């Protein structure tokens, strides 16, 4: 029914939101981790090369301070924690989405109450909300998937179970022409 497909698209949208948030924070973690790695290696090399130079201690101390500052900013902004929280939430929504879709495809009675409780539980366990701009992007992405029929649409007149049975093609018989042969 349209309600079933709508429910699945809501679960799917939440999954996409947390996936996009995970990818966003993952990018920032990488951005903040590369410079400290580079600076640590550079300082190690410069200790040997700059031995005996008059300003070597000031240069090495400055590079170490910059390195420490970058690491402190990464910890202060909690990008790593946010990335992990959204990664776990994305995984839980993916599992729930698969369960909802499988149930709806097999004509089993939907478990809306337990699924709604599970969604609430998943949202409560994620300590960091999805930024508004990521939610907006997720809505647009899911709308595009609906428009291009990459996920089930709520407007369909058939139930998801009927759609699944209709899309299961029968095994090709010898009487049917192959794709390259004329009819």
CSV table of C-alpha atoms in Angstrom, one decimal:
chain,number,residue,atom,x,y,z
A,1,UNK,CA,0.0,0.0,0.0
A,2,UNK,CA,1.1,3.6,-0.3
A,3,UNK,CA,1.5,3.8,3.5
A,4,UNK,CA,3.9,0.9,3.5
A,5,UNK,CA,6.1,2.4,0.7
A,6,UNK,CA,6.0,5.8,2.5
A,7,UNK,CA,7.1,4.2,5.7
A,8,UNK,CA,10.0,2.5,3.9
A,9,UNK,CA,11.0,5.7,2.2
A,10,UNK,CA,11.1,7.5,5.7
A,11,UNK,CA,13.4,4.8,7.0
A,12,UNK,CA,15.5,5.0,3.9
A,13,UNK,CA,15.7,8.8,4.1
A,14,UNK,CA,17.0,8.5,7.7
A,15,UNK,CA,19.5,5.9,6.6
A,16,UNK,CA,20.7,8.3,3.8
A,17,UNK,CA,20.9,11.2,6.3
A,18,UNK,CA,23.2,9.3,8.6
A,19,UNK,CA,25.3,7.9,5.8
A,20,UNK,CA,25.9,11.5,4.4
A,21,UNK,CA,26.7,12.7,8.0
A,22,UNK,CA,29.1,9.9,8.4
A,23,UNK,CA,30.8,10.6,5.1
A,24,UNK,CA,31.0,14.4,6.0
A,25,UNK,CA,32.7,13.8,9.3
A,26,UNK,CA,34.9,11.1,7.9
A,27,UNK,CA,36.2,13.7,5.4
A,28,UNK,CA,37.0,16.2,8.2
A,29,UNK,CA,38.7,13.5,10.2
A,30,UNK,CA,41.0,12.7,7.3
A,31,UNK,CA,41.6,16.5,6.7
A,32,UNK,CA,42.6,16.9,10.3
A,33,UNK,CA,44.7,13.8,10.6
A,34,UNK,CA,46.9,14.2,7.5
A,35,UNK,CA,48.8,17.4,8.6
A,36,UNK,CA,49.8,16.0,12.0
A,37,UNK,CA,51.2,12.9,10.3
A,38,UNK,CA,53.2,15.0,7.9
A,39,UNK,CA,54.4,17.4,10.7
A,40,UNK,CA,55.4,14.5,13.0
A,41,UNK,CA,57.5,13.0,10.2
A,42,UNK,CA,58.9,16.4,9.3
A,43,UNK,CA,59.9,17.2,12.9
A,44,UNK,CA,61.6,13.8,13.2
A,45,UNK,CA,63.7,14.5,10.1
A,46,UNK,CA,64.4,18.1,11.0
A,47,UNK,CA,65.8,17.1,14.4
A,48,UNK,CA,68.6,15.3,12.7
A,49,UNK,CA,69.1,17.8,9.8
A,50,UNK,CA,68.9,21.0,11.9
A,51,UNK,CA,71.3,19.9,14.7
A,52,UNK,CA,73.6,22.7,15.5
A,53,UNK,CA,71.7,25.5,13.8
A,54,UNK,CA,70.9,28.5,16.0
A,55,UNK,CA,67.1,28.6,15.5
A,56,UNK,CA,66.5,24.9,15.3
A,57,UNK,CA,64.8,24.7,18.7
A,58,UNK,CA,62.5,27.5,17.9
A,59,UNK,CA,61.6,26.0,14.5
A,60,UNK,CA,61.1,22.5,15.9
A,61,UNK,CA,59.1,23.8,18.9
A,62,UNK,CA,56.8,25.8,16.5
A,63,UNK,CA,56.2,22.9,14.3
A,64,UNK,CA,55.4,20.7,17.3
A,65,UNK,CA,53.0,23.4,18.7
A,66,UNK,CA,51.2,23.6,15.3
A,67,UNK,CA,50.9,19.8,15.3
A,68,UNK,CA,49.5,19.8,18.9
A,69,UNK,CA,47.1,22.5,18.0
A,70,UNK,CA,45.7,20.6,15.0
A,71,UNK,CA,45.3,17.4,17.1
A,72,UNK,CA,43.6,19.5,19.8
A,73,UNK,CA,41.2,21.0,17.3
A,74,UNK,CA,40.3,17.5,16.0
A,75,UNK,CA,39.5,16.4,19.6
A,76,UNK,CA,37.7,19.6,20.5
A,77,UNK,CA,35.4,19.5,17.4
A,78,UNK,CA,34.7,15.8,18.1
A,79,UNK,CA,34.7,14.9,14.4
A,80,UNK,CA,35.9,11.3,15.2
A,81,UNK,CA,33.1,10.8,17.7
A,82,UNK,CA,30.5,12.3,15.4
A,83,UNK,CA,31.8,10.1,12.5
A,84,UNK,CA,31.5,6.9,14.6
A,85,UNK,CA,28.1,7.8,16.0
A,86,UNK,CA,26.7,8.4,12.5
A,87,UNK,CA,28.4,5.3,11.2
A,88,UNK,CA,26.7,3.1,13.9
A,89,UNK,CA,23.4,4.8,13.3
A,90,UNK,CA,23.6,4.4,9.6
A,91,UNK,CA,24.3,0.7,10.1
A,92,UNK,CA,21.3,0.3,12.4
A,93,UNK,CA,19.1,2.1,9.9
A,94,UNK,CA,20.4,0.0,7.1
A,95,UNK,CA,19.5,-3.2,9.0
A,96,UNK,CA,16.0,-1.8,9.9
A,97,UNK,CA,15.5,-0.7,6.2
A,98,UNK,CA,16.3,-4.1,5.0
A,99,UNK,CA,14.0,-5.7,7.5
A,100,UNK,CA,11.1,-3.3,6.6
A,101,UNK,CA,11.7,-3.9,2.9
A,102,UNK,CA,11.9,-7.7,3.2
A,103,UNK,CA,8.7,-7.8,5.4
A,104,UNK,CA,6.8,-5.6,3.0
A,105,UNK,CA,8.0,-7.6,-0.1
A,106,UNK,CA,6.8,-10.9,1.5
A,107,UNK,CA,3.3,-9.8,2.4
A,108,UNK,CA,3.9,-10.4,6.1
A,109,UNK,CA,1.9,-8.1,8.4
A,110,UNK,CA,4.0,-5.0,8.9
A,111,UNK,CA,5.4,-4.4,12.4
A,112,UNK,CA,4.9,-0.6,12.3
A,113,UNK,CA,4.7,-0.2,16.1
A,114,UNK,CA,8.0,-2.1,16.8
A,115,UNK,CA,9.7,-0.4,13.8
A,116,UNK,CA,8.7,3.0,15.0
A,117,UNK,CA,10.0,2.2,18.5
A,118,UNK,CA,13.2,1.0,16.9
A,119,UNK,CA,13.6,4.2,14.9
A,120,UNK,CA,13.1,6.2,18.1
A,121,UNK,CA,15.6,4.0,19.9
A,122,UNK,CA,18.1,4.5,17.1
A,123,UNK,CA,17.7,8.2,17.0
A,124,UNK,CA,18.0,8.5,20.8
A,125,UNK,CA,21.3,6.5,20.8
A,126,UNK,CA,22.9,8.8,18.3
A,127,UNK,CA,24.4,11.5,20.4
A,128,UNK,CA,24.9,13.9,17.6
A,129,UNK,CA,22.0,15.2,15.4
A,130,UNK,CA,22.4,15.3,11.7
A,131,UNK,CA,23.2,18.9,10.5
A,132,UNK,CA,20.2,20.6,8.8
A,133,UNK,CA,22.1,21.0,5.5
A,134,UNK,CA,22.8,17.3,5.4
A,135,UNK,CA,19.1,16.5,6.1
A,136,UNK,CA,18.1,18.8,3.2
A,137,UNK,CA,20.6,17.0,0.9
A,138,UNK,CA,19.3,13.6,2.0
A,139,UNK,CA,15.7,14.6,1.2
A,140,UNK,CA,16.8,15.8,-2.2
A,141,UNK,CA,18.7,12.5,-2.8
A,142,UNK,CA,15.8,10.3,-1.8
A,143,UNK,CA,13.4,12.4,-3.9
A,144,UNK,CA,15.7,11.8,-6.9
A,145,UNK,CA,15.7,8.1,-6.1
A,146,UNK,CA,11.9,8.1,-6.0
A,147,UNK,CA,11.7,10.1,-9.2
A,148,UNK,CA,14.0,7.7,-11.0
A,149,UNK,CA,12.4,4.6,-9.4
A,150,UNK,CA,15.5,3.4,-7.7
A,151,UNK,CA,13.4,2.8,-4.5
A,152,UNK,CA,9.7,1.9,-4.2
A,153,UNK,CA,7.3,4.8,-4.7
A,154,UNK,CA,4.3,5.4,-2.4
A,155,UNK,CA,2.2,6.4,-5.4
A,156,UNK,CA,2.1,2.8,-6.7
A,157,UNK,CA,-1.3,1.2,-6.8
A,158,UNK,CA,0.1,-2.3,-6.2
A,159,UNK,CA,1.4,-3.5,-2.8
A,160,UNK,CA,5.1,-4.1,-2.5
A,161,UNK,CA,4.6,-7.8,-2.4
A,162,UNK,CA,2.7,-7.7,-5.7
A,163,UNK,CA,5.4,-5.5,-7.2
A,164,UNK,CA,8.0,-8.1,-6.2
A,165,UNK,CA,6.1,-10.9,-7.7
A,166,UNK,CA,5.5,-8.9,-10.9
A,167,UNK,CA,9.2,-8.2,-11.3
A,168,UNK,CA,10.3,-11.8,-10.9
A,169,UNK,CA,10.7,-12.7,-14.6
A,170,UNK,CA,9.8,-16.3,-15.6
A,171,UNK,CA,12.7,-18.5,-16.8
A,172,UNK,CA,13.2,-18.0,-20.5
A,173,UNK,CA,11.7,-20.7,-22.7
A,174,UNK,CA,12.9,-22.0,-26.0
A,175,UNK,CA,9.8,-20.5,-27.7
A,176,UNK,CA,10.8,-16.9,-26.9
A,177,UNK,CA,13.2,-15.2,-29.2
A,178,UNK,CA,16.5,-14.1,-27.7
A,179,UNK,CA,17.1,-10.3,-27.4
A,180,UNK,CA,19.1,-10.2,-30.7
A,181,UNK,CA,16.5,-12.2,-32.8
A,182,UNK,CA,13.6,-10.6,-34.6
A,183,UNK,CA,10.1,-11.4,-33.3
